[in-house]
Amino acid sequence: MTQKTFQFINPECSTFSKDAASPASYIRREIEISGDVKRAVLHMTALGVYKAYLNGEELDDRLLLPGFTNYHERLQYQTYDLTDRLNSGKNVIGVILGEGWYRGCLGLTSVKAFYGSKVQLAAELEVETDDGISVWKTDENWLATQDGPIRQNDLKTYETVDMTKELTGWLEPGYDASGWHRCVIGGYDGKCVPHEGEPVLEREQFPAKVLKTPDGNTVLDFGQNLSGHVQFTVTGKAGHTVTLKMGECLDENGNFTTKNLQAEGSAEMGFNGALGQCLTYTLKEGSQTYKSQFLISGYQYVLLENWPEEVKADNFTSIAVYSAMPFISDFTCSNPLINQFVRNSQWSWRSNSVDIPTDCPTRERAGWGGDINVFSETANFYCDTRKFLHKYLGDFMSLQTEEGSLPFIIPEVPFELIKGLKTQRIPYSSAGWADALVNIPMVLYRFYGDTSEMEFVYEAAKKYVDYDLKRAKKRNWNHLLRLGKHYDYILDTGFHWGEWLEPGSVMVKDGVKALFTPDAEVATAWLYHSAKQVSEMAHLLGKPEDEAHYAEIAKTVRNAYRKEFLKGGKVTSKRQCRYVRPIAMGLVDYEEGRVIAKQLNDMVITGGYKIGTGFLTTYRILMVLCDYGYVDTAYKLMENEGCPGWLYEVKKGATTTWENWLGVDDNGKPTDSLNHYSPGAAVAWLYQYCAGIRLEKPGFEEIKIQPVPGGSLTWAKANYESCKGTIVSEWKIENGIFYLHVQTPAGVPTTVILPDGSNHTSNGGVMNLDCKIG
Ligand code: BGC
């Protein structure tokens, strides 16, 4: 299927105002078909978010269509086969059109109408009967009203519903639409492309527990933090209004709160965005069931206000909503806290894969590149992300500037430092965030052995590295006196988030610091990493000149890094990230890494096995420690139940992974998002090291199973549905013997390395092995 040209229609007569609530548009078109339908295909899209019906039935169960893309450039359209659903005679296509990402609130500061101020619909129905082919397009014959029940709608902030305005029968033929108006022909300058992403669907459901909080309020606890909506049944008098406010936690006094959903420090800086997560619902007479149509929230708790009857748990269900990528793996072990950590990480992944990979399902809901960059290995152990990430990479590239710079939020979202003041375009190309464009295709290659994504991004990736090189040649004003030719390859200009959120740091202060002092160590390391990856891509794509060129760049940057940041082969820093990064990224050779790994190990031990890394190295620290034999330290770090540490939050009852290591303090005070997936990226270590399913040869052409047992664990097991077939690795320790059960797909060369160092090979199938363990 290819790009399509549609005729767009605008269903609104009034002019949009950012300060007024925008009711949803209800749009209908009656269509009369003469003769039997042989074939009927409908294509539909919208600037906004639509829910479409045919003769009263939803077209399909996908939500939030047409999905979030860089609307300035491209918009997905959906295709429905209606051959068996269209009646001969009268039919009605009905659409509810909401704000969505197009006109709704976006980003940290919840700015409205970034992509445009007119919501629009586009559809084309082609029907073949014995009489021939007829085509219906969206035009002035499509009727609309804004006088329906959804009075205000937004994905992130508010949905206001007045059921006394219910439009009974509007989806059926013969409805009296005399009060409705004709739509106006509109237009869209971007490209309309076939739907690429994964469908966003309703998934798991959770029952409620009713709580009375100390402040006298009624709060529902669904037991699982997630992204979704609440379905409720309520009985009462017409005109009575209730509210449901969604939040992630209770505060230090046990009361409902959403305060943690403002970025720590942002109130002081004066840029709080409207958070909302609030459904206001006015009842019609009697009993009724509702769930928000366009509002999707991040929550575990719901504060009910003004409920007209006794609150009964059975009347409420929490429904998870996310991109439907089935889980293809599982990991469990003898430490139940680690198992809960894995579950939490999975739930944060679900909550943050709602059409695009986001940071959190609450405060920003933005497609931060750094978050998916560090999480991409873990995500691919969980699910087949190819479709989901392909769409994301497409938007990533569409945002590349002429000079080669790449965004760090994809698709783009606005930022308003002072309310009402011109929306600033967020600065570009932060190291570790923008580099996701280069790294994600390489991760996909390792999982699937397929070069198509690298081919897809190749030119953009080259351009980005070239751009970074140019930035490196410029000198930061406070480094003007630094001499040495190598400094031309130290990237100390531009904006970089840096390591980000190391324990104890305050997010907004970190952000402001990053504005003035880019962290050259982080930025230079990523420049090396991306140059090296582009050279690898060139190799795999059969472009020897590029391969040599980018390999040379990588080598020069690597030398510059070593000269600038290593003193006699050692690192001098109090920060753990400074030790992890050069090893993890190959900025030092294995032998040289010994000294640095020892320094890191000593540091972690002295620090009482507390994690000290931020966003960009937390996902690698355990691997680095194990690669140098510090297995005991790695497990103590993983199993540490104090703060900062992965299991601290599990002990505090978390059901998702937190943004901030101290997400809930000892007094129970919550800070920042409690649903960020990036810290859960340590799960890739559990699969690859603890269970031993290594990413050795791309696409699992050859499989290496090398479990690294340790800590308190007496058993661990993982299974993973690889592109070659099922891989299982299960081990247990009994009476000083390590028993391993391995299963790999038939015909795939497999090497198993036991903890005693012994090697065992097979051509796939089952292997049961054992060895002594000290
Ligand atoms: C987001 C992150 C993001 C970061 C950039 C935060 O506000 O929630 O997850 O990557 O900013 O450093």
GROMACS .gro file of C-alpha atoms and ligand atoms in nm, residues 359 363-364 368 371 433 497 500 507 615 659 676, ligand 1:
model
   24
  359ASP     CA    1   0.919   0.839   2.926
  363ARG     CA    2   0.375   1.409   3.329
  364GLU     CA    3   0.520   1.428   2.979
  368TRP     CA    4   1.223   1.062   2.470
  371ASP     CA    5   1.476   0.629   2.743
  433TRP     CA    6   1.917   1.064   2.335
  497TRP     CA    7   2.134   1.597   2.915
  500TRP     CA    8   2.105   1.233   3.395
  507MET     CA    9   1.579   1.679   3.777
  615PHE     CA   10   2.017   0.704   3.299
  659GLU     CA   11   1.212   0.754   3.750
  676HIS     CA   12   0.956   0.527   3.397
  775BGC     C1   13   1.196   1.272   3.111
  775BGC     C2   14   1.298   1.168   3.081
  775BGC     C3   15   1.392   1.222   2.980
  775BGC     C4   16   1.458   1.339   3.043
  775BGC     C5   17   1.565   1.403   2.965
  775BGC     C6   18   1.266   1.389   3.170
  775BGC     O1   19   1.186   1.490   3.209
  775BGC     O2   20   1.094   1.224   3.189
  775BGC     O3   21   1.270   1.040   3.093
  775BGC     O4   22   1.474   1.133   2.919
  775BGC     O5   23   1.368   1.435   3.088
  775BGC     O6   24   1.672   1.406   3.035
   0.00000   0.00000   0.00000
